[in-house]
Short mmCIF file of C-alpha atoms in Angstrom, two decimals:
data_model
loop_
_atom_site.label_atom_id
_atom_site.label_comp_id
_atom_site.label_asym_id
_atom_site.label_seq_id
_atom_site.Cartn_x
_atom_site.Cartn_y
_atom_site.Cartn_z
CA MET X 949 8.65 6.61 21.69
CA GLY X 950 8.31 9.04 18.68
CA TRP X 951 5.07 8.15 16.84
CA LYS X 952 4.30 8.92 13.37
CA THR X 953 0.94 7.91 11.99
CA SER X 954 -2.14 8.85 9.94
CA MET X 955 -5.52 7.16 9.87
CA VAL X 956 -9.17 7.51 8.72
CA LEU X 957 -11.45 5.34 10.78
CA ILE X 958 -14.96 4.65 9.46
CA GLU X 959 -17.85 3.21 11.31
CA ASN X 960 -18.70 -0.04 9.27
CA ARG X 961 -22.33 -0.39 9.92
CA TYR X 962 -23.38 -2.52 7.03
CA GLY X 963 -20.12 -4.61 6.24
CA PHE X 964 -18.96 -2.37 3.47
CA ASN X 965 -15.96 -3.94 1.61
CA ASP X 966 -15.86 -2.42 -1.85
CA GLU X 967 -12.33 -1.08 -1.83
CA THR X 968 -12.53 0.25 -5.32
CA ALA X 969 -15.32 2.48 -4.47
CA LEU X 970 -13.51 3.67 -1.40
CA LEU X 971 -10.25 4.37 -3.44
CA LYS X 972 -12.32 6.32 -5.95
CA ALA X 973 -14.13 8.25 -3.21
CA ILE X 974 -10.77 9.59 -1.76
CA GLY X 975 -9.35 10.35 -5.24
CA LYS X 976 -7.15 7.31 -5.65
CA ALA X 977 -9.09 5.40 -8.38
CA ASN X 978 -5.80 4.78 -10.37
CA TYR X 979 -4.23 2.95 -7.32
CA GLU X 980 -3.79 -0.68 -7.66
CA PHE X 981 -3.20 -3.61 -5.36
CA ASP X 982 0.25 -3.95 -4.26
CA SER X 983 0.69 -6.49 -1.32
CA GLU X 984 -0.69 -7.53 1.97
CA VAL X 985 1.05 -5.89 4.98
CA THR X 986 0.48 -5.81 8.82
CA PHE X 987 -1.09 -2.91 10.70
CA GLU X 988 2.31 -2.04 12.09
CA GLU X 989 3.82 -1.84 8.64
CA CYS X 990 1.39 0.70 7.34
CA LEU X 991 0.98 2.88 10.41
CA TYR X 992 3.58 4.99 8.83
CA PRO X 993 4.29 3.46 5.32
CA GLY X 994 6.31 6.54 3.88
CA ASP X 995 5.55 5.40 0.27
CA GLU X 996 2.41 7.45 -0.53
CA SER X 997 0.25 4.28 -0.40
CA ILE X 998 -3.28 3.70 0.73
CA ASN X 999 -3.73 0.79 3.08
CA ILE X 1000 -7.07 -0.75 4.05
CA GLY X 1001 -7.92 -2.93 6.97
CA TYR X 1002 -10.97 -3.98 9.04
CA HIS X 1003 -11.34 -4.35 12.73
CA ASN X 1004 -13.93 -3.83 15.43
CA ASN X 1005 -16.77 -3.15 12.96
CA SER X 1006 -14.74 -0.25 11.41
CA ILE X 1007 -12.65 0.29 8.22
CA ILE X 1008 -9.13 1.49 8.93
CA ILE X 1009 -7.36 3.55 6.15
CA CYS X 1010 -3.75 4.14 6.80
CA ASP X 1011 -3.24 6.91 4.31
CA ASP X 1012 0.41 8.16 4.67
CA TYR X 1013 -0.99 11.65 5.48
CA GLN X 1014 -2.64 11.99 1.96
CA ILE X 1015 -6.36 12.24 3.37
CA THR X 1016 -5.64 13.77 6.91
CA VAL X 1017 -3.66 16.65 5.53
CA HIS X 1018 -6.89 17.90 4.03
CA ALA X 1019 -9.17 16.90 6.87
CA LEU X 1020 -6.75 18.48 9.48
CA GLU X 1021 -4.11 20.82 8.47
CA ASN X 1022 -5.99 22.23 5.46
CA ALA X 1023 -9.40 22.20 7.13
CA ASP X 1024 -11.79 25.01 6.87
CA GLY X 1025 -13.10 24.92 10.48
CA LEU X 1026 -16.05 22.45 10.56
CA ASN X 1027 -16.79 22.59 6.99
CA LEU X 1028 -16.26 19.36 5.10
CA MET X 1029 -13.41 19.01 2.64
CA PRO X 1030 -13.95 17.30 -0.67
CA GLN X 1031 -12.48 13.98 0.31
CA GLU X 1032 -14.64 13.86 3.51
CA THR X 1033 -17.65 14.89 1.45
CA ALA X 1034 -17.06 11.85 -0.76
CA LEU X 1035 -16.71 9.59 2.23
CA VAL X 1036 -19.92 10.91 3.66
CA SER X 1037 -21.66 10.02 0.44
CA LEU X 1038 -20.66 6.36 0.98
CA PHE X 1039 -21.30 6.41 4.71
CA PRO X 1040 -23.96 9.01 5.31
CA HIS X 1041 -24.93 7.47 8.69
CA SER X 1042 -21.55 6.50 10.04
CA GLU X 1043 -18.99 8.11 12.27
CA ILE X 1044 -15.91 9.06 10.29
CA LEU X 1045 -12.67 9.88 12.44
CA SER X 1046 -9.53 11.31 11.02
CA VAL X 1047 -6.43 10.95 13.35
CA ALA X 1048 -2.77 11.86 12.79
CA CYS X 1049 0.33 12.60 14.70
CA HIS X 1050 4.05 13.19 13.94
CA SER X 1051 6.45 13.43 16.86
CA VAL X 1052 9.20 15.31 14.98
CA SER X 1053 6.92 18.36 14.48
CA ASP X 1054 5.14 17.87 17.80
CA PHE X 1055 1.81 17.68 15.95
CA HIS X 1056 -1.32 15.91 16.58
CA GLY X 1057 -4.91 16.35 15.41
CA TYR X 1058 -8.26 14.77 14.75
CA ALA X 1059 -11.54 15.48 13.14
CA LEU X 1060 -14.93 13.58 13.98
CA ILE X 1061 -17.87 13.46 11.49
CA ARG X 1062 -21.20 12.28 12.73
CA ARG X 1063 -23.99 11.63 10.35
CA GLY X 1064 -22.63 13.85 7.66
CA LEU X 1065 -21.65 16.73 9.95
CA LYS X 1066 -18.19 17.59 11.20
CA THR X 1067 -18.73 18.23 14.82
CA ARG X 1068 -15.10 18.47 16.09
CA LEU X 1069 -11.79 19.49 14.90
CA LYS X 1070 -8.67 19.84 16.94
CA ILE X 1071 -4.99 20.43 15.85
CA VAL X 1072 -1.98 20.87 18.21
CA ILE X 1073 1.46 21.94 16.65
CA ASP X 1074 4.34 23.56 18.57
CA ALA X 1075 2.11 24.04 21.70
CA GLU X 1076 -0.44 26.00 19.60
CA VAL X 1077 -4.04 24.52 19.98
CA ILE X 1078 -6.49 25.21 17.23
CA GLU X 1079 -9.92 23.75 17.78
CA HIS X 1080 -13.61 23.88 16.57
CA GLY X 1081 -16.70 22.26 18.09
CA GLU X 1082 -17.12 20.55 21.53
CA PRO X 1083 -14.73 17.82 22.84
CA PHE X 1084 -16.37 14.31 22.59
CA ASP X 1085 -16.28 11.57 25.38
CA GLU X 1086 -12.86 10.30 24.71
CA GLU X 1087 -11.31 13.69 24.80
CA GLN X 1088 -13.11 14.75 27.95
CA LYS X 1089 -11.82 11.80 29.85
CA ILE X 1090 -8.33 13.07 28.99
CA TYR X 1091 -9.18 16.67 29.76
CA ALA X 1092 -10.67 15.57 33.05
CA LYS X 1093 -7.11 14.77 34.30
CA SER X 1094 -5.72 18.14 33.68
CA TYR X 1095 -5.66 21.53 35.26
CA THR X 1096 -5.29 25.02 33.97
CA GLU X 1097 -2.78 27.69 35.07
CA ASP X 1098 -2.35 31.05 33.58
CA GLY X 1099 -4.55 30.01 30.67
CA ILE X 1100 -2.34 26.88 29.97
CA ARG X 1101 -3.55 23.33 30.41
CA TYR X 1102 -1.35 20.91 32.27
CA TRP X 1103 -1.12 17.29 33.25
CA LYS X 1104 0.81 15.67 36.04
CA GLU X 1105 1.99 12.04 35.97
CA GLU X 1106 2.87 9.93 39.06
CA GLU X 1107 5.42 8.06 37.03
CA PHE X 1108 7.03 11.40 36.03
CA PRO X 1109 6.98 13.67 39.22
CA GLY X 1110 8.93 16.50 37.65
CA GLU X 1111 7.57 19.30 35.32
CA PRO X 1112 4.00 18.90 34.26
CA PHE X 1113 3.12 18.07 30.63
CA THR X 1114 1.52 20.55 28.22
CA GLU X 1115 -1.13 19.47 25.63
CA ASP X 1116 1.43 19.03 22.85
CA CYS X 1117 3.41 16.62 25.09
CA TYR X 1118 0.27 14.42 25.38
CA MET X 1119 0.28 13.58 21.71
CA GLU X 1120 0.07 9.83 22.12
CA GLU X 1121 -2.60 10.00 24.86
CA PHE X 1122 -4.90 12.09 22.63
CA THR X 1123 -4.06 10.45 19.26
CA PHE X 1124 -4.60 6.89 20.52
CA GLY X 1125 -7.09 7.63 23.15
CA VAL X 1126 -9.29 9.24 20.44
CA ALA X 1127 -8.72 6.56 17.91
CA LYS X 1128 -9.85 4.04 20.67
CA ARG X 1129 -13.29 5.30 20.01
CA LEU X 1130 -13.76 3.13 16.73
CA LEU X 1131 -10.63 0.84 17.14
CA GLY X 1132 -11.87 -0.42 20.57
CA VAL X 1133 -8.23 -0.50 21.76
CA ASP X 1134 -5.54 2.12 22.52
CA LEU X 1135 -2.55 1.43 20.27
CA ASN X 1136 -0.12 2.94 22.70
CA THR X 1137 -0.53 -0.12 24.88
CA VAL X 1138 0.62 -3.73 25.04
CA ALA X 1139 -2.82 -4.87 23.72
CA GLY X 1140 -2.63 -2.28 21.07
CA TYR X 1141 0.78 -3.43 20.01
CA GLU X 1142 -0.55 -6.92 19.71
CA LEU X 1143 -3.30 -5.67 17.49
CA THR X 1144 -0.86 -4.13 15.12
CA GLN X 1145 0.73 -7.46 14.69
CA ASN X 1146 -2.33 -9.34 13.94
CA ILE X 1147 -4.53 -7.34 11.43
CA THR X 1148 -3.87 -7.73 7.57
CA PHE X 1149 -4.14 -4.75 5.39
CA ARG X 1150 -4.25 -4.55 1.74
CA LYS X 1151 -1.80 -1.85 0.39
CA TYR X 1152 -2.64 0.01 -2.82
CA LYS X 1153 -0.15 2.09 -4.82
CA ASP X 1154 -0.07 4.39 -7.76
CA PRO X 1155 1.41 2.14 -10.54
CA ASN X 1156 2.76 5.25 -12.24
CA ALA X 1157 4.38 6.90 -9.36
CA LYS X 1158 8.12 7.72 -9.89
CA PRO X 1159 10.46 6.39 -7.27
CA LYS X 1160 11.79 8.95 -4.76
CA GLU X 1161 15.35 9.76 -5.40
CA TYR X 1162 17.89 10.41 -2.55
CA PRO X 1163 21.11 11.49 -4.17
CA ASN X 1164 23.11 12.10 -0.91
CA PHE X 1165 22.48 8.58 0.55
CA LYS X 1166 24.13 5.18 -0.38
CA MET X 1167 21.49 2.98 -1.60
CA ARG X 1168 21.22 -0.39 0.37
CA THR X 1169 21.31 -3.82 -1.47
CA LEU X 1170 18.36 -6.01 -0.75
CA GLU X 1171 20.52 -8.12 1.81
CA GLU X 1172 21.40 -4.99 3.56
CA GLU X 1173 17.80 -3.74 3.49
CA GLU X 1174 16.67 -7.11 5.00
CA LYS X 1175 19.20 -6.99 7.70
CA TYR X 1176 18.40 -3.31 8.55
CA ASN X 1177 14.60 -3.95 8.72
CA LYS X 1178 15.08 -6.95 11.08
CA ARG X 1179 17.58 -5.03 13.40
CA THR X 1180 14.95 -2.08 13.52
CA LYS X 1181 12.01 -4.46 14.30
CA TRP X 1182 14.08 -6.12 17.24
CA VAL X 1183 14.95 -2.68 18.48
CA LYS X 1184 11.44 -1.70 18.67
CA TYR X 1185 10.36 -4.95 20.42
CA LEU X 1186 13.15 -4.49 23.03
CA PHE X 1187 11.85 -0.78 23.65
CA TYR X 1188 8.49 -1.92 24.24
CA LEU X 1189 9.53 -4.74 26.73
CA ILE X 1190 12.00 -2.26 28.53
CA PHE X 1191 9.25 0.60 28.53
CA PHE X 1192 6.57 -1.47 30.26
CA LEU X 1193 9.00 -3.18 32.69
CA VAL X 1194 10.20 0.21 33.82
CA VAL X 1195 6.49 1.48 34.25
CA ALA X 1196 5.51 -1.62 36.20
CA TYR X 1197 8.61 -1.28 38.31
CA VAL X 1198 8.00 2.54 39.12
CA LYS X 1199 4.31 1.84 40.05
CA SER X 1200 5.28 -1.01 42.26
CA CYS X 1201 7.70 1.30 44.14
CA LEU X 1202 5.17 4.15 44.42
CA ARG X 1203 2.60 1.63 45.93
CA LYS X 1204 5.05 0.50 48.59
CA GLN X 1205 5.61 4.15 49.69
#
């Protein structure tokens, strides 16, 4: 499955819920409440919104790449970017984890802040790995399953006995394995999928934002849009079901050998 998502996860030690202060800290003070959405709906909103939810004593900000682009792609090594500094001022003793991936560009990355210091940054794009700091526990568990040959790290999977995987192909394993540190669950699993259906987020948008124009595409009517969304959602459900049935079948066959 092609994942596209961008999140900032904040350890919520003291039950913080001042979303106005949170929006101000990340430079979105003018954003206004728009609607309530599910976790699944805001993993990749595509509307330049900020979506805020709570789970596992953590604050989850689905930011549509607006914050993570600074924490990851535009990062200056382990130096804090302005948005990160503002969040640290609100949560000086908490862990702050920025995580993002985009399957189209074979990109994934994450940055971990502990007690005000960025201790880890890793970005993988088009097979190039850029990293600063030492891998933390969740990363080390994934790296422990790999091997190195000619300076390149590989992973082998029993379910896929062909060519080994390189690090850029391990996008989901790293993205959601790392996010599990604060979410408490891997989103790329059945339990993770259930979680995305059961958490309600509050969506905030810029009231003055101009709608994007797509002149080369026919605009759908509301009725057509509803039908399209329903069809897309059922296709996604079907993919999950087929994927997990195939994996279970392959594992069963391998155990019988």
